[in-house]
CSV table of C-alpha atoms and ligand atoms in Angstrom, one decimal:
chain,number,residue,atom,x,y,z
A,1,MET,CA,-12.4,1.8,17.2
A,2,ASN,CA,-11.2,5.2,18.4
A,3,ASN,CA,-8.3,6.6,16.4
A,4,PRO,CA,-6.8,3.2,15.5
A,5,ARG,CA,-3.0,2.9,15.7
A,6,ILE,CA,-1.2,1.8,12.6
A,7,ILE,CA,2.3,0.7,11.8
A,8,VAL,CA,3.8,1.6,8.4
A,9,LEU,CA,6.4,-0.6,6.8
A,10,ILE,CA,8.7,0.9,4.2
A,11,SER,CA,11.9,0.2,2.3
A,12,GLY,CA,12.8,3.4,0.6
A,13,ARG,CA,11.9,6.9,-0.4
A,14,GLY,CA,8.7,7.0,1.6
A,15,SER,CA,6.5,9.3,-0.5
A,16,ASN,CA,3.4,7.2,0.3
A,17,LEU,CA,4.4,7.3,4.0
A,18,GLN,CA,4.6,11.1,3.7
A,19,SER,CA,1.1,11.2,2.3
A,20,LEU,CA,-0.2,8.9,5.0
A,21,ILE,CA,1.3,11.2,7.6
A,22,HIS,CA,-0.1,14.3,5.9
A,23,HIS,CA,-3.6,13.0,5.6
A,24,ALA,CA,-3.9,11.1,8.9
A,25,GLU,CA,-7.4,12.0,10.1
A,26,ASN,CA,-8.9,8.9,11.6
A,27,TYR,CA,-5.7,6.9,12.4
A,28,ARG,CA,-2.5,7.5,14.2
A,29,ILE,CA,0.9,6.3,12.9
A,30,GLU,CA,2.5,4.7,15.9
A,31,THR,CA,5.8,3.5,14.4
A,32,VAL,CA,7.5,3.3,11.0
A,33,ILE,CA,9.6,0.2,10.4
A,34,SER,CA,12.1,-0.2,7.6
A,35,ASN,CA,14.1,-3.2,6.4
A,36,LYS,CA,16.7,-0.7,5.1
A,37,PRO,CA,18.3,1.5,7.9
A,38,ASN,CA,19.1,4.2,5.3
A,39,ALA,CA,15.6,4.4,3.8
A,40,ALA,CA,14.9,8.1,3.2
A,41,GLY,CA,11.4,7.6,4.5
A,42,LEU,CA,12.7,7.1,8.1
A,43,GLU,CA,13.8,10.7,8.1
A,44,LEU,CA,10.3,11.8,7.0
A,45,ALA,CA,8.9,9.9,9.9
A,46,ARG,CA,11.4,11.4,12.4
A,47,ASN,CA,10.5,14.9,11.1
A,48,ALA,CA,6.9,14.1,12.0
A,49,ASN,CA,7.9,12.9,15.5
A,50,ILE,CA,7.0,9.3,14.7
A,51,ALA,CA,9.0,6.5,16.3
A,52,THR,CA,11.1,4.6,13.8
A,53,THR,CA,13.0,1.4,13.8
A,54,ALA,CA,15.0,-0.6,11.2
A,55,PHE,CA,16.0,-4.2,10.9
A,56,GLU,CA,18.4,-5.1,8.1
A,57,ARG,CA,19.1,-8.5,6.5
A,58,GLU,CA,22.4,-9.6,7.9
A,59,ALA,CA,23.4,-11.9,5.1
A,60,LYS,CA,21.9,-13.3,1.9
A,61,GLY,CA,19.3,-15.9,2.8
A,62,ASP,CA,19.1,-14.9,6.4
A,63,HIS,CA,15.6,-14.0,7.4
A,64,SER,CA,16.0,-13.4,11.1
A,65,HIS,CA,15.5,-9.6,10.6
A,66,ARG,CA,11.9,-10.4,9.5
A,67,GLU,CA,11.3,-12.2,12.8
A,68,GLN,CA,12.5,-9.1,14.6
A,69,ILE,CA,10.1,-7.0,12.6
A,70,TYR,CA,7.2,-9.4,13.5
A,71,GLN,CA,8.2,-9.3,17.2
A,72,THR,CA,8.2,-5.5,17.2
A,73,ILE,CA,4.8,-5.4,15.5
A,74,ASN,CA,3.4,-8.0,18.0
A,75,GLN,CA,4.7,-6.0,20.9
A,76,ILE,CA,3.1,-2.8,19.6
A,77,ASN,CA,-0.1,-4.7,18.6
A,78,PRO,CA,-1.4,-2.1,16.2
A,79,ASP,CA,-4.9,-2.1,14.8
A,80,PHE,CA,-3.6,-2.0,11.2
A,81,ILE,CA,-0.4,-2.4,9.3
A,82,ALA,CA,0.2,-0.4,6.1
A,83,LEU,CA,2.8,-1.6,3.6
A,84,ALA,CA,4.0,1.6,1.8
A,85,GLY,CA,6.7,0.4,-0.6
A,86,PHE,CA,7.9,-2.4,1.7
A,87,MET,CA,9.9,-4.5,-0.8
A,88,GLU,CA,10.0,-7.8,0.9
A,89,ILE,CA,7.6,-10.7,0.9
A,90,LEU,CA,6.1,-11.4,4.4
A,91,ASP,CA,6.0,-14.9,5.7
A,92,PRO,CA,2.6,-16.8,5.5
A,93,HIS,CA,2.4,-17.2,9.3
A,94,PHE,CA,2.6,-13.4,9.8
A,95,VAL,CA,0.2,-12.7,6.9
A,96,MET,CA,-2.3,-15.2,8.4
A,97,GLN,CA,-2.0,-13.7,11.8
A,98,TRP,CA,-2.8,-10.2,10.5
A,99,LYS,CA,-5.3,-11.1,7.9
A,100,GLY,CA,-7.7,-8.3,7.3
A,101,LYS,CA,-5.4,-5.9,9.1
A,102,LEU,CA,-2.6,-5.8,6.6
A,103,ILE,CA,-2.9,-3.4,3.7
A,104,ASN,CA,-0.6,-2.9,0.7
A,105,ILE,CA,-0.4,-0.4,-2.1
A,106,HIS,CA,0.7,-1.8,-5.5
A,107,PRO,CA,1.5,0.4,-8.6
A,108,SER,CA,-0.8,-1.3,-11.1
A,109,LEU,CA,-4.5,-2.0,-11.6
A,110,LEU,CA,-4.4,-5.5,-10.2
A,111,PRO,CA,-4.8,-8.3,-11.3
A,112,ASP,CA,-2.7,-6.8,-14.1
A,113,PHE,CA,1.0,-6.7,-13.5
A,114,ARG,CA,1.6,-8.4,-10.2
A,115,GLY,CA,5.2,-8.1,-8.9
A,116,LEU,CA,7.9,-5.7,-10.1
A,117,HIS,CA,8.4,-3.4,-13.1
A,118,THR,CA,4.7,-2.6,-13.4
A,119,HIS,CA,5.2,0.7,-15.3
A,120,GLN,CA,7.5,-0.9,-17.9
A,121,ARG,CA,5.1,-3.7,-18.4
A,122,ALA,CA,2.1,-1.3,-18.8
A,123,LEU,CA,4.1,0.7,-21.4
A,124,GLU,CA,4.9,-2.5,-23.3
A,125,ARG,CA,1.3,-3.5,-23.4
A,126,PHE,CA,0.3,0.0,-24.5
A,127,ASN,CA,2.8,-0.2,-27.4
A,128,GLN,CA,1.8,-3.7,-28.3
A,129,THR,CA,-1.8,-2.7,-28.5
A,130,ASP,CA,-1.1,0.5,-30.4
A,131,GLY,CA,-2.3,2.5,-27.5
A,132,GLN,CA,-5.6,0.7,-27.1
A,133,GLN,CA,-4.8,-0.5,-23.6
A,134,ASN,CA,-4.0,2.9,-22.1
A,135,GLN,CA,-5.3,2.4,-18.5
A,136,HIS,CA,-2.8,2.1,-15.7
A,137,GLY,CA,-2.9,3.1,-12.0
A,138,CYS,CA,-2.6,1.7,-8.5
A,139,SER,CA,-4.4,-0.7,-6.2
A,140,VAL,CA,-4.8,-0.8,-2.4
A,141,HIS,CA,-5.6,-4.3,-1.2
A,142,PHE,CA,-5.6,-6.6,1.8
A,143,VAL,CA,-2.6,-8.8,1.8
A,144,ASP,CA,-2.9,-12.5,1.2
A,145,VAL,CA,-0.2,-15.2,1.4
A,146,THR,CA,0.4,-15.1,-2.3
A,147,VAL,CA,1.9,-11.9,-3.6
A,148,ASP,CA,-0.4,-9.1,-4.9
A,149,THR,CA,-3.5,-11.3,-4.9
A,150,GLY,CA,-5.4,-10.3,-1.8
A,151,PRO,CA,-8.9,-8.7,-2.0
A,152,ILE,CA,-8.8,-5.3,-3.7
A,153,ILE,CA,-10.1,-2.5,-1.7
A,154,ALA,CA,-9.9,0.4,-4.2
A,155,GLN,CA,-8.1,1.5,-7.3
A,156,ALA,CA,-7.1,4.8,-8.9
A,157,THR,CA,-6.5,5.0,-12.6
A,158,CYS,CA,-4.6,7.2,-15.0
A,159,VAL,CA,-4.1,7.3,-18.7
A,160,ILE,CA,-0.9,6.3,-20.5
A,161,GLU,CA,0.0,9.1,-23.0
A,162,ASP,CA,1.8,8.7,-26.3
A,163,GLY,CA,5.5,9.1,-25.7
A,164,ASP,CA,5.4,8.4,-22.0
A,165,ASN,CA,8.6,7.0,-20.5
A,166,GLU,CA,8.7,4.9,-17.4
A,167,GLU,CA,9.6,7.8,-15.1
A,168,GLN,CA,6.8,10.0,-16.4
A,169,LEU,CA,4.3,7.2,-16.0
A,170,ALA,CA,5.5,6.2,-12.5
A,171,GLN,CA,5.1,9.8,-11.5
A,172,ARG,CA,1.6,10.0,-12.7
A,173,VAL,CA,0.7,6.8,-10.9
A,174,LEU,CA,2.4,8.0,-7.8
A,175,GLU,CA,0.1,11.1,-7.7
A,176,GLN,CA,-2.8,8.6,-7.6
A,177,GLU,CA,-1.1,6.5,-4.9
A,178,HIS,CA,-0.8,9.5,-2.7
A,179,ARG,CA,-4.5,10.2,-3.0
A,180,LEU,CA,-5.7,6.7,-2.7
A,181,PHE,CA,-3.8,5.2,0.2
A,182,PRO,CA,-4.7,7.7,2.9
A,183,TRP,CA,-8.3,7.7,1.7
A,184,VAL,CA,-8.5,3.9,2.2
A,185,MET,CA,-6.7,4.0,5.5
A,186,ASN,CA,-8.9,6.8,6.9
A,187,ASN,CA,-12.0,4.9,5.8
A,188,ILE,CA,-10.8,1.6,7.2
A,189,ALA,CA,-10.0,3.5,10.5
A,190,ASN,CA,-13.5,4.9,10.9
A,191,ASN,CA,-15.1,1.6,9.8
A,192,ASN,CA,-16.5,3.0,6.5
A,193,ILE,CA,-14.6,0.3,4.8
A,194,SER,CA,-14.6,-3.1,6.5
A,195,TYR,CA,-13.6,-6.7,5.7
A,196,ASN,CA,-15.7,-9.7,6.6
A,197,ASN,CA,-15.7,-13.2,5.3
A,198,ALA,CA,-13.3,-12.3,2.5
A,199,THR,CA,-15.6,-9.5,1.3
A,200,VAL,CA,-14.8,-5.8,1.3
A,201,ASN,CA,-17.8,-3.7,2.4
A,202,PHE,CA,-18.3,0.1,1.9
A,203,SER,CA,-20.6,2.4,3.8
A,204,GLU,CA,-22.8,4.7,1.7
A,205,GLN,CA,-20.5,7.5,2.6
A,206,ALA,CA,-17.4,5.7,1.5
A,207,THR,CA,-19.2,4.7,-1.8
A,208,ASN,CA,-20.1,8.3,-2.4
A,209,GLU,CA,-16.6,9.6,-1.6
A,210,ALA,CA,-15.1,7.0,-3.9
A,211,GLN,CA,-17.3,8.3,-6.7
A,212,GLN,CA,-16.3,11.9,-6.0
A,213,HIS,CA,-12.6,11.0,-6.0
A,214,LYS,CA,-13.0,8.8,-9.1
A,215,PHE,CA,-11.7,5.8,-7.2
A,216,VAL,CA,-12.8,2.4,-8.5
A,217,ILE,CA,-14.4,0.2,-5.9
A,218,LYS,CA,-16.5,-2.9,-6.2
A,219,THR,CA,-19.8,-2.8,-4.4
A,220,LYS,CA,-22.2,-5.6,-4.1
B,1,LIG,C1,5.2,2.8,-4.7
B,1,LIG,O1,5.1,2.9,-6.1
B,1,LIG,C2,4.4,1.7,-4.2
B,1,LIG,O2,3.2,1.5,-4.8
B,1,LIG,C3,5.4,0.5,-4.4
B,1,LIG,O3,6.7,1.0,-4.1
B,1,LIG,C4,6.7,2.4,-4.3
B,1,LIG,C5,7.1,3.1,-3.1
B,1,LIG,O4,7.3,4.4,-3.2
B,1,LIG,N1,4.9,-0.6,-3.6
B,1,LIG,P1,7.5,5.3,-1.9
B,1,LIG,O5,8.6,4.7,-1.1
B,1,LIG,O6,6.2,5.3,-1.2
B,1,LIG,O7,7.8,6.7,-2.4
C-alpha cells in the first residue's frame, strides 16, 4: 500500500489529531470528520490544509447524522479510519464493514477501565490499593462491535504519582497518547503492523521500535 489514505474522526479538542498530523510519515490524512461542528480539532485540520466536514445530531435519539458520516467515509473509501476522541458509538454494520481498518485510542490500559472517566477510576483504584496499582496509560486497538474490546495493538504506560489529580493524570496519559497513536498508524500504514484472522502481527522492525519507545505489544 503506497501512502495509505486515512480519515480521522473527532469530537473535540483534537490533540491526538494534531499529533497524527504532525507525525504523518507513511499515511496521508485525507479528511477529518467531526460529529460536533464547533470541535476545536476542525480548526487544527484546516490549518494543516486537510479537508473537514461535520455532521451533527439533529435531535435526541436521531442517528441520521451517523449515516451521513458512513456515506462520506464510503465515498472517500479510505484505507484506514482513526478514531481520535470520537465520542460516539459506531453502529455494528459500519464496524463490521471496516473491521481491521478501524483504529481507536482509549485513555486506559485495556481491558481496565472501558468506557468513560478512566482517569478518575484509575485514581480511585490507586487510592483503594494504597498506591499499589499505580500503572495507567493508553491503548490503541482495532474496533470491535462491543465498546473498547477490540484487539489491542499497543499500549503506553505511565505511573500514577501520590497526590495526582484527574487533570494531572489525564495530561500525563495524553503525552503517551500523542506518542503512541502516530507510531501505530505509521506502522500499520507501512505494513509493519498487520491484522489477520483476529491476530495482530508485528514485523521485527516494529517489535524493536516498540521496545525502544517502551510501548507494550503482545508478540507471539
Ligand atoms: C483522548 O484522551 C482519547 O484517548 C479519548 O478522548 C480524548 C480526546 O482528546 N478517546 P483529543 O481530542 O485528542 O485532545
